[in-house]
């Protein structure tokens, strides 16, 4: 596996002048950190798989659509897509694409959906998953789904769903983890968070990463620790699936940094002082002590904590002062990036706010300016990458990077124009990205 020669040159320069460059890392504004960058001129193939001007919901009937519009439970311009994940059925049938659109406001008919082949006026139609009934109580039935921010599909075809339980920031139901078997679309597991694992009226659960410790072909995806991001209460929750318990991690490493509370994208900005958002574990089989790599949305720091420390509840009984010396500060990026993903070979990917693009890092190298490198820049299509996943393609075993971009800054600023494409689902082979064959 080789990086683009441009990247290798940058790395060589960094090794030759380590102190100089580390110094610059702190002093330079983000724009000048990557001076040699060129926009890709050669787009091999189009990476956009789905695009929307606004999300196009499908309903069980036309009457239902009209009723919801009358009730204020569907406002076509209210929903915002946040996350994407993809499932390749083992029998070789076509992949299924899932998107989420949390209930920030009242006008979101359902928050977990799959994308259909039906083309509507402003983009592909989405349909409720696993069924419309799971969503139609709008918070009245806590056995359904109230508001889903993000999902994680594992190697056994299980979809891990994190439901925040809120509508328009009012807690209707306890936050919950719900797992569906994608082969049968059946509920196979549910865990409602106990009151000790969240802060009522403060918590907002927005991201989940399920670490499968017994993957196929030999394992059954039963030995799982799931990590949940709660940026508003500034915590990570560890959920021990086998032990049926959960605990909170909240300390100075999970806090935002006020200097990164302003998020600027393409000339517009918004304020968010959010804690943990990005979660991913270092892969099995690299021969390294395994870590959770994470960061707060409103912070430039990239951090890690060993899984053996994280997964033992005894280590977290002292609140803010628990296990502090086990946290590793990997480095600083000088700018925010939202969610991230790590490939099987140990390459990390995140969508930077400035310059607007996907950056990559080999987790075996220091997290610094020479090693955290742009792999694809596109100031139009990559505005606020709020969902990013790595999916193994069964046909040839290659990994694909999937992302969803949603121009969140325009939603906050009220400048979104539904006459143009605002939301995109895009895909690129991990190997193509690493070799400089840009497709975004
Ligand atoms: C959990 O950590 C405690 C100390 O913090 C240690 O005594 C105990 O053996 C650990 N448990 C496991 C299962 O490793
Ligand atoms: C599609 O977008 C146009 C332009 O913003 C809007 O007027 C129309 O209502 C949208 N249609 C649907 C079905 O969302």
Short mmCIF file of C-alpha atoms and ligand atoms in Angstrom, two decimals:
data_model
loop_
_atom_site.label_atom_id
_atom_site.label_comp_id
_atom_site.label_asym_id
_atom_site.label_seq_id
_atom_site.Cartn_x
_atom_site.Cartn_y
_atom_site.Cartn_z
CA UNK A 1 0.00 0.00 0.00
CA UNK A 2 1.48 3.32 -1.10
CA UNK A 3 0.61 6.93 -0.54
CA UNK A 4 0.63 9.43 -3.36
CA UNK A 5 4.23 10.66 -4.04
CA UNK A 6 3.10 14.16 -3.01
CA UNK A 7 2.31 12.78 0.43
CA UNK A 8 5.60 10.94 0.70
CA UNK A 9 7.44 14.15 -0.14
CA UNK A 10 5.50 15.98 2.54
CA UNK A 11 6.39 13.23 5.01
CA UNK A 12 10.07 13.41 4.09
CA UNK A 13 10.06 17.18 4.62
CA UNK A 14 8.44 16.69 8.00
CA UNK A 15 11.05 14.14 9.08
CA UNK A 16 13.88 16.45 7.96
CA UNK A 17 12.53 19.43 9.90
CA UNK A 18 10.49 17.98 12.72
CA UNK A 19 10.80 20.86 15.19
CA UNK A 20 10.25 23.51 12.60
CA UNK A 21 7.10 21.86 11.36
CA UNK A 22 5.73 21.02 14.79
CA UNK A 23 6.18 24.67 15.71
CA UNK A 24 4.29 25.75 12.64
CA UNK A 25 1.56 23.32 13.47
CA UNK A 26 0.50 25.46 16.38
CA UNK A 27 1.18 28.88 14.87
CA UNK A 28 -0.21 28.62 11.35
CA UNK A 29 -3.87 29.16 10.70
CA UNK A 30 -5.46 26.09 9.08
CA UNK A 31 -5.37 27.54 5.54
CA UNK A 32 -1.58 27.49 5.33
CA UNK A 33 -0.99 24.11 6.96
CA UNK A 34 -1.18 22.26 3.65
CA UNK A 35 0.38 24.70 1.19
CA UNK A 36 1.24 22.28 -1.61
CA UNK A 37 -2.23 21.05 -2.16
CA UNK A 38 -3.78 20.86 -5.59
CA UNK A 39 -7.34 20.09 -6.45
CA UNK A 40 -7.80 16.80 -8.25
CA UNK A 41 -8.11 17.36 -11.98
CA UNK A 42 -8.70 13.78 -12.96
CA UNK A 43 -11.97 12.41 -11.59
CA UNK A 44 -11.86 8.72 -12.50
CA UNK A 45 -15.53 8.14 -11.97
CA UNK A 46 -18.34 9.92 -10.28
CA UNK A 47 -18.54 9.07 -6.62
CA UNK A 48 -22.00 10.44 -5.95
CA UNK A 49 -24.46 7.62 -5.36
CA UNK A 50 -27.47 9.63 -4.14
CA UNK A 51 -28.22 13.31 -3.97
CA UNK A 52 -31.09 15.43 -2.76
CA UNK A 53 -32.23 19.02 -2.85
CA UNK A 54 -34.34 18.06 0.13
CA UNK A 55 -35.09 14.61 1.53
CA UNK A 56 -37.90 12.80 -0.27
CA UNK A 57 -39.99 10.72 2.11
CA UNK A 58 -42.19 7.85 0.97
CA UNK A 59 -45.40 7.11 2.94
CA UNK A 60 -47.72 4.11 3.18
CA UNK A 61 -50.33 6.15 1.34
CA UNK A 62 -50.89 9.57 -0.20
CA UNK A 63 -53.55 10.26 2.48
CA UNK A 64 -50.98 9.61 5.20
CA UNK A 65 -48.58 12.10 3.58
CA UNK A 66 -51.25 14.77 3.39
CA UNK A 67 -52.43 14.10 6.95
CA UNK A 68 -48.88 14.48 8.29
CA UNK A 69 -48.37 17.73 6.39
CA UNK A 70 -51.64 19.06 7.90
CA UNK A 71 -50.58 17.92 11.41
CA UNK A 72 -47.16 19.56 11.12
CA UNK A 73 -45.53 16.15 11.43
CA UNK A 74 -44.06 16.45 7.96
CA UNK A 75 -42.46 19.65 6.80
CA UNK A 76 -40.49 18.90 3.62
CA UNK A 77 -37.84 21.48 4.44
CA UNK A 78 -37.31 20.46 8.08
CA UNK A 79 -35.43 17.11 7.94
CA UNK A 80 -31.63 16.98 7.68
CA UNK A 81 -29.83 13.75 6.76
CA UNK A 82 -26.94 12.96 9.11
CA UNK A 83 -25.66 9.45 8.62
CA UNK A 84 -25.20 6.71 6.03
CA UNK A 85 -24.41 3.02 6.29
CA UNK A 86 -24.46 0.27 3.70
CA UNK A 87 -25.27 -3.43 3.87
CA UNK A 88 -24.11 -5.96 1.30
CA UNK A 89 -26.30 -9.06 1.68
CA UNK A 90 -24.15 -12.22 1.78
CA UNK A 91 -26.21 -13.83 -1.01
CA UNK A 92 -24.87 -11.28 -3.51
CA UNK A 93 -28.11 -9.32 -3.94
CA UNK A 94 -27.77 -5.54 -4.36
CA UNK A 95 -26.52 -3.42 -1.44
CA UNK A 96 -28.98 -1.60 0.81
CA UNK A 97 -28.33 2.00 1.82
CA UNK A 98 -29.57 3.42 5.10
CA UNK A 99 -29.78 7.08 6.07
CA UNK A 100 -30.83 8.83 9.25
CA UNK A 101 -32.61 12.17 9.72
CA UNK A 102 -33.01 12.95 13.44
CA UNK A 103 -36.08 14.75 14.73
CA UNK A 104 -34.49 18.15 15.38
CA UNK A 105 -37.94 19.58 14.75
CA UNK A 106 -41.54 18.31 14.61
CA UNK A 107 -41.64 17.96 10.83
CA UNK A 108 -39.64 14.73 10.46
CA UNK A 109 -41.89 11.76 9.59
CA UNK A 110 -39.23 9.13 10.41
CA UNK A 111 -35.58 9.22 11.36
CA UNK A 112 -34.24 5.88 10.06
CA UNK A 113 -34.77 4.96 6.42
CA UNK A 114 -33.48 3.06 3.44
CA UNK A 115 -32.97 4.64 0.05
CA UNK A 116 -35.19 3.30 -2.74
CA UNK A 117 -34.71 3.31 -6.53
CA UNK A 118 -37.71 5.63 -6.90
CA UNK A 119 -36.69 9.05 -8.23
CA UNK A 120 -38.83 11.90 -6.96
CA UNK A 121 -38.79 15.60 -7.80
CA UNK A 122 -35.85 16.49 -5.53
CA UNK A 123 -33.97 13.23 -5.16
CA UNK A 124 -34.28 9.53 -4.33
CA UNK A 125 -37.25 8.47 -2.25
CA UNK A 126 -36.51 7.08 1.22
CA UNK A 127 -38.76 4.66 3.11
CA UNK A 128 -39.01 4.03 6.86
CA UNK A 129 -36.91 1.23 8.37
CA UNK A 130 -37.69 -1.34 9.64
CA UNK A 131 -41.29 -0.20 9.04
CA UNK A 132 -43.37 2.96 9.15
CA UNK A 133 -45.06 1.76 12.38
CA UNK A 134 -41.75 1.87 14.23
CA UNK A 135 -41.77 5.66 13.82
CA UNK A 136 -45.38 6.76 13.51
CA UNK A 137 -46.14 7.42 17.20
CA UNK A 138 -43.79 10.45 17.19
CA UNK A 139 -42.48 9.78 20.68
CA UNK A 140 -45.64 8.35 22.28
CA UNK A 141 -44.54 4.70 22.04
CA UNK A 142 -41.09 4.09 23.49
CA UNK A 143 -41.02 0.59 21.99
CA UNK A 144 -40.63 2.27 18.61
CA UNK A 145 -37.87 4.59 17.39
CA UNK A 146 -38.09 8.24 18.41
CA UNK A 147 -35.03 9.92 16.88
CA UNK A 148 -32.00 8.24 15.34
CA UNK A 149 -28.81 10.20 14.71
CA UNK A 150 -26.42 7.48 13.68
CA UNK A 151 -26.18 3.75 13.06
CA UNK A 152 -23.46 1.13 12.72
CA UNK A 153 -23.77 -2.01 10.60
CA UNK A 154 -21.46 -4.81 11.74
CA UNK A 155 -19.81 -7.70 9.88
CA UNK A 156 -22.67 -10.08 10.81
CA UNK A 157 -25.32 -7.94 9.15
CA UNK A 158 -26.59 -6.48 12.42
CA UNK A 159 -27.59 -2.84 12.47
CA UNK A 160 -26.80 -1.03 15.75
CA UNK A 161 -29.17 1.91 16.08
CA UNK A 162 -28.75 4.69 18.62
CA UNK A 163 -32.05 6.39 19.44
CA UNK A 164 -31.70 9.65 21.39
CA UNK A 165 -35.36 9.49 22.48
CA UNK A 166 -35.90 13.20 21.80
CA UNK A 167 -38.05 15.29 19.48
CA UNK A 168 -37.14 18.95 19.11
CA UNK A 169 -34.81 18.52 22.11
CA UNK A 170 -37.57 17.25 24.44
CA UNK A 171 -36.86 13.81 25.91
CA UNK A 172 -39.87 11.59 25.16
CA UNK A 173 -38.22 8.22 25.83
CA UNK A 174 -35.02 7.00 27.46
CA UNK A 175 -32.10 6.83 25.02
CA UNK A 176 -31.76 3.30 23.68
CA UNK A 177 -29.60 0.99 21.62
CA UNK A 178 -31.69 -1.11 19.24
CA UNK A 179 -30.25 -3.87 17.05
CA UNK A 180 -31.88 -5.24 13.89
CA UNK A 181 -30.90 -8.32 11.93
CA UNK A 182 -30.72 -7.06 8.35
CA UNK A 183 -31.34 -10.49 6.83
CA UNK A 184 -34.78 -10.69 8.48
CA UNK A 185 -35.41 -7.04 9.47
CA UNK A 186 -36.25 -8.32 12.97
CA UNK A 187 -35.44 -6.69 16.29
CA UNK A 188 -32.78 -8.83 17.96
CA UNK A 189 -31.64 -6.69 20.87
CA UNK A 190 -32.65 -3.64 22.85
CA UNK A 191 -30.93 -1.79 25.70
CA UNK A 192 -32.59 1.21 27.34
CA UNK A 193 -29.98 3.35 29.03
CA UNK A 194 -30.37 3.41 32.81
CA UNK A 195 -30.60 6.85 34.45
CA UNK A 196 -27.04 6.47 35.72
CA UNK A 197 -25.74 6.43 32.13
CA UNK A 198 -27.20 9.72 30.92
CA UNK A 199 -28.05 13.18 32.22
CA UNK A 200 -31.74 13.95 31.79
CA UNK A 201 -32.33 17.19 29.83
CA UNK A 202 -28.62 17.47 29.05
CA UNK A 203 -27.62 14.31 27.20
CA UNK A 204 -28.04 13.91 23.46
CA UNK A 205 -26.81 10.61 22.04
CA UNK A 206 -25.58 11.09 18.50
CA UNK A 207 -23.12 8.36 17.56
CA UNK A 208 -22.50 4.65 18.10
CA UNK A 209 -19.57 2.38 17.35
CA UNK A 210 -20.01 -1.35 18.02
CA UNK A 211 -16.69 -3.14 18.47
CA UNK A 212 -17.24 -6.75 17.46
CA UNK A 213 -14.67 -8.85 19.31
CA UNK A 214 -15.76 -12.15 17.74
CA UNK A 215 -16.14 -11.32 14.03
CA UNK A 216 -16.93 -13.84 11.29
CA UNK A 217 -16.00 -16.27 9.87
CA UNK A 218 -15.24 -17.92 13.23
CA UNK A 219 -17.22 -15.57 15.48
CA UNK A 220 -20.90 -14.72 15.82
CA UNK A 221 -20.79 -10.98 16.63
CA UNK A 222 -22.03 -11.65 20.18
CA UNK A 223 -19.01 -10.42 22.14
CA UNK A 224 -19.53 -6.70 21.71
CA UNK A 225 -18.74 -3.45 23.46
CA UNK A 226 -20.64 -0.50 22.03
CA UNK A 227 -19.40 3.06 22.51
CA UNK A 228 -21.93 5.88 22.53
CA UNK A 229 -21.17 9.58 22.03
CA UNK A 230 -23.08 12.10 24.14
CA UNK A 231 -21.64 15.48 23.08
CA UNK A 232 -24.03 17.70 25.03
CA UNK A 233 -23.27 16.10 28.39
CA UNK A 234 -19.66 15.79 27.15
CA UNK A 235 -19.34 12.07 27.76
CA UNK A 236 -18.73 8.71 26.18
CA UNK A 237 -20.87 5.82 27.40
CA UNK A 238 -19.47 2.29 27.30
CA UNK A 239 -22.10 -0.42 26.84
CA UNK A 240 -20.97 -3.95 27.73
CA UNK A 241 -23.43 -6.04 25.74
CA UNK A 242 -22.55 -9.40 27.33
CA UNK A 243 -22.44 -7.96 30.86
CA UNK A 244 -25.65 -5.92 30.26
CA UNK A 245 -24.28 -2.81 31.92
CA UNK A 246 -23.10 0.65 30.91
CA UNK A 247 -20.98 3.43 32.40
CA UNK A 248 -20.03 7.01 31.63
CA UNK A 249 -16.62 8.48 30.87
CA UNK A 250 -16.53 12.24 31.41
CA UNK A 251 -13.33 14.16 32.06
CA UNK A 252 -11.07 16.85 30.66
CA UNK A 253 -10.37 14.73 27.57
CA UNK A 254 -14.03 14.51 26.60
CA UNK A 255 -14.60 18.26 26.83
CA UNK A 256 -14.81 20.72 23.94
CA UNK A 257 -12.30 23.55 23.56
CA UNK A 258 -14.01 26.96 23.35
CA UNK A 259 -11.46 28.05 20.74
CA UNK A 260 -13.04 25.48 18.41
CA UNK A 261 -16.66 26.37 19.16
CA UNK A 262 -17.07 28.30 15.90
CA UNK A 263 -17.43 25.98 12.93
CA UNK A 264 -16.71 27.67 9.61
CA UNK A 265 -17.50 26.00 6.31
CA UNK A 266 -17.30 27.72 2.92
CA UNK A 267 -17.61 31.21 4.35
CA UNK A 268 -20.46 30.58 6.79
CA UNK A 269 -20.22 29.58 10.42
CA UNK A 270 -22.19 28.29 13.37
CA UNK A 271 -21.60 27.89 17.09
CA UNK A 272 -21.57 24.50 18.81
CA UNK A 273 -19.71 23.65 21.99
CA UNK A 274 -19.96 19.90 21.66
CA UNK A 275 -18.05 17.08 23.31
CA UNK A 276 -17.40 13.59 21.90
CA UNK A 277 -18.68 12.84 18.42
CA UNK A 278 -16.16 10.74 16.49
CA UNK A 279 -15.58 7.15 17.67
CA UNK A 280 -13.67 4.28 16.08
CA UNK A 281 -11.50 1.47 17.41
CA UNK A 282 -8.13 0.38 16.13
CA UNK A 283 -8.68 -2.79 14.09
CA UNK A 284 -8.16 -6.35 15.27
CA UNK A 285 -5.14 -8.15 13.91
CA UNK A 286 -2.66 -5.27 13.67
CA UNK A 287 -0.72 -6.60 16.65
CA UNK A 288 -1.12 -3.34 18.59
CA UNK A 289 -2.75 -2.74 21.96
CA UNK A 290 -6.23 -1.78 20.89
CA UNK A 291 -7.59 1.72 21.53
CA UNK A 292 -10.71 3.76 21.03
CA UNK A 293 -9.71 6.75 18.93
CA UNK A 294 -12.08 9.64 19.50
CA UNK A 295 -12.52 13.38 19.44
CA UNK A 296 -14.96 16.07 20.43
CA UNK A 297 -16.60 17.97 17.58
CA UNK A 298 -15.55 21.31 19.08
CA UNK A 299 -11.91 20.46 19.56
CA UNK A 300 -8.76 20.06 17.51
CA UNK A 301 -7.37 17.24 19.67
CA UNK A 302 -7.30 13.64 18.51
CA UNK A 303 -7.31 11.27 21.50
CA UNK A 304 -7.07 7.58 22.34
CA UNK A 305 -7.81 5.35 25.31
CA UNK A 306 -6.86 1.65 25.52
CA UNK A 307 -9.86 -0.67 25.22
CA UNK A 308 -8.76 -2.84 28.14
CA UNK A 309 -8.98 0.25 30.38
CA UNK A 310 -12.20 1.53 28.84
CA UNK A 311 -14.01 -1.81 29.01
CA UNK A 312 -13.45 -2.37 32.74
CA UNK A 313 -16.07 -0.46 34.75
CA UNK A 314 -13.91 -0.59 37.87
CA UNK A 315 -11.52 1.90 36.25
CA UNK A 316 -14.23 4.58 36.02
CA UNK A 317 -15.53 4.80 39.56
CA UNK A 318 -13.67 8.00 40.46
CA UNK A 319 -15.55 10.32 38.09
CA UNK A 320 -13.52 13.12 36.51
CA UNK A 321 -10.22 11.82 37.86
CA UNK A 322 -10.61 8.21 36.72
CA UNK A 323 -7.81 6.68 34.64
CA UNK A 324 -6.60 10.07 33.36
CA UNK A 325 -3.05 8.85 32.86
CA UNK A 326 -4.28 6.23 30.39
CA UNK A 327 -5.52 8.78 27.85
CA UNK A 328 -3.21 9.47 24.93
CA UNK A 329 -3.16 12.82 23.16
CA UNK A 330 -2.32 11.79 19.61
CA UNK A 331 -2.03 15.28 18.19
CA UNK A 332 -3.76 18.43 17.01
CA UNK A 333 -5.29 19.23 13.70
CA UNK A 334 -5.85 22.98 14.04
CA UNK A 335 -9.37 22.62 12.69
CA UNK A 336 -12.50 20.56 13.35
CA UNK A 337 -13.57 17.38 11.65
CA UNK A 338 -16.84 15.60 12.47
CA UNK A 339 -17.12 11.80 12.46
CA UNK A 340 -14.31 9.47 11.48
CA UNK A 341 -13.70 5.88 10.37
CA UNK A 342 -10.70 3.52 10.45
CA UNK A 343 -9.99 0.91 7.77
CA UNK A 344 -9.01 -2.69 8.43
CA UNK A 345 -5.40 -1.82 7.59
CA UNK A 346 -5.37 1.03 10.11
CA UNK A 347 -6.00 4.15 8.04
CA UNK A 348 -8.11 6.87 9.62
CA UNK A 349 -10.39 9.14 7.58
CA UNK A 350 -12.21 12.34 8.56
CA UNK A 351 -13.88 15.22 6.70
CA UNK A 352 -12.15 18.50 7.57
CA UNK A 353 -14.02 21.78 7.71
CA UNK A 354 -11.07 23.71 6.22
CA UNK A 355 -9.80 23.00 3.69
CA UNK A 356 -13.00 21.17 2.77
CA UNK A 357 -11.97 17.59 2.13
CA UNK A 358 -11.25 14.08 3.34
CA UNK A 359 -8.01 13.71 5.26
CA UNK A 360 -6.21 10.46 5.98
CA UNK A 361 -3.73 9.25 8.58
CA UNK A 362 -1.91 5.96 9.12
CA UNK A 363 -2.59 5.20 12.81
CA UNK A 364 0.94 3.77 13.22
CA UNK A 365 2.52 7.18 12.57
CA UNK A 366 2.51 10.31 14.71
CA UNK A 367 -0.65 12.40 14.29
CA UNK A 368 0.94 15.51 12.90
CA UNK A 369 1.04 17.78 9.94
CA UNK A 370 3.25 15.51 7.87
CA UNK A 371 1.14 12.44 8.37
CA UNK A 372 -2.40 13.79 8.44
CA UNK A 373 -2.81 14.47 4.75
CA UNK A 374 -5.56 15.54 2.36
CA UNK A 375 -6.73 12.69 0.15
CA UNK A 376 -9.62 14.43 -1.61
CA UNK A 377 -10.68 18.06 -1.62
CA UNK A 378 -13.96 19.31 -2.95
CA UNK A 379 -15.35 22.57 -1.60
CA UNK A 380 -18.74 21.95 -3.23
CA UNK A 381 -19.61 18.33 -2.52
CA UNK A 382 -17.80 17.78 0.79
CA UNK A 383 -19.34 20.59 2.86
CA UNK A 384 -19.80 19.13 6.34
CA UNK A 385 -19.31 15.38 6.18
CA UNK A 386 -21.58 14.29 9.02
CA UNK A 387 -21.52 10.54 8.33
CA UNK A 388 -18.55 8.40 7.28
CA UNK A 389 -18.26 4.61 7.19
CA UNK A 390 -15.97 1.92 5.86
CA UNK A 391 -17.81 -1.01 4.31
CA UNK A 392 -16.26 -4.24 3.06
CA UNK A 393 -17.47 -5.24 -0.39
CA UNK A 394 -17.99 -9.02 -0.34
CA UNK A 395 -17.44 -9.50 -4.09
CA UNK A 396 -13.69 -8.79 -3.88
CA UNK A 397 -13.10 -8.10 -0.17
CA UNK A 398 -12.10 -4.48 -0.89
CA UNK A 399 -13.15 -1.71 1.45
CA UNK A 400 -15.25 1.27 0.40
CA UNK A 401 -15.42 4.65 2.12
CA UNK A 402 -19.00 5.96 2.24
CA UNK A 403 -19.92 9.44 3.36
CA UNK A 404 -22.88 11.73 3.70
CA UNK A 405 -22.38 15.50 3.40
CA UNK A 406 -25.15 17.90 4.41
CA UNK A 407 -24.01 21.57 4.37
CA UNK A 408 -24.94 21.93 8.03
CA UNK A 409 -23.58 25.50 8.10
CA UNK A 410 -26.30 26.61 5.64
CA UNK A 411 -29.01 25.06 7.79
CA UNK A 412 -27.75 26.91 10.87
CA UNK A 413 -27.40 30.16 8.91
CA UNK A 414 -30.80 29.80 7.25
CA UNK A 415 -29.18 30.21 3.82
CA UNK A 416 -29.94 26.76 2.47
CA UNK A 417 -31.32 26.90 -1.07
CA UNK A 418 -33.59 23.97 -1.89
CA UNK A 419 -33.14 24.74 -5.56
CA UNK A 420 -29.66 23.17 -5.43
CA UNK A 421 -28.19 19.85 -4.34
CA UNK A 422 -27.66 20.04 -0.59
CA UNK A 423 -27.26 16.44 0.54
CA UNK A 424 -25.04 13.81 -1.00
CA UNK A 425 -24.13 10.19 -0.39
CA UNK A 426 -20.74 9.42 -1.94
CA UNK A 427 -18.47 6.41 -2.22
CA UNK A 428 -14.82 5.79 -3.03
CA UNK A 429 -12.64 2.70 -2.69
CA UNK A 430 -10.29 3.07 0.28
CA UNK A 431 -7.40 1.85 -1.86
CA UNK A 432 -8.12 4.46 -4.54
CA UNK A 433 -8.13 7.25 -1.96
CA UNK A 434 -4.84 6.08 -0.43
CA UNK A 435 -3.18 5.82 -3.85
CA UNK A 436 -4.20 9.34 -4.78
CA UNK A 437 -6.86 8.20 -7.26
CA UNK A 438 -9.33 10.76 -6.04
CA UNK A 439 -12.98 10.14 -6.71
CA UNK A 440 -14.77 12.74 -4.60
C1 LIG B 1 -10.56 -4.22 36.26
O1 LIG B 1 -9.70 -3.25 36.82
C2 LIG B 1 -9.36 -3.49 38.19
C3 LIG B 1 -8.50 -2.34 38.68
O2 LIG B 1 -8.85 -1.12 38.15
C4 LIG B 1 -8.63 -4.80 38.34
O3 LIG B 1 -8.39 -5.04 39.70
C5 LIG B 1 -9.47 -5.92 37.74
O4 LIG B 1 -8.73 -7.11 37.75
C6 LIG B 1 -9.88 -5.58 36.32
N1 LIG B 1 -10.78 -6.60 35.82
C7 LIG B 1 -10.54 -7.28 34.71
C8 LIG B 1 -11.58 -8.27 34.30
O5 LIG B 1 -9.52 -7.10 34.03
C1 LIG B 2 -38.69 20.25 -4.36
O1 LIG B 2 -37.96 21.45 -4.28
C2 LIG B 2 -38.70 22.59 -4.69
C3 LIG B 2 -37.73 23.76 -4.74
O2 LIG B 2 -37.25 24.11 -3.48
C4 LIG B 2 -39.85 22.79 -3.73
O3 LIG B 2 -40.63 23.92 -4.12
C5 LIG B 2 -40.73 21.55 -3.72
O4 LIG B 2 -41.74 21.67 -2.75
C6 LIG B 2 -39.90 20.31 -3.43
N1 LIG B 2 -40.72 19.13 -3.57
C7 LIG B 2 -40.77 18.18 -2.65
C8 LIG B 2 -41.67 17.02 -2.96
O5 LIG B 2 -40.13 18.19 -1.63
#
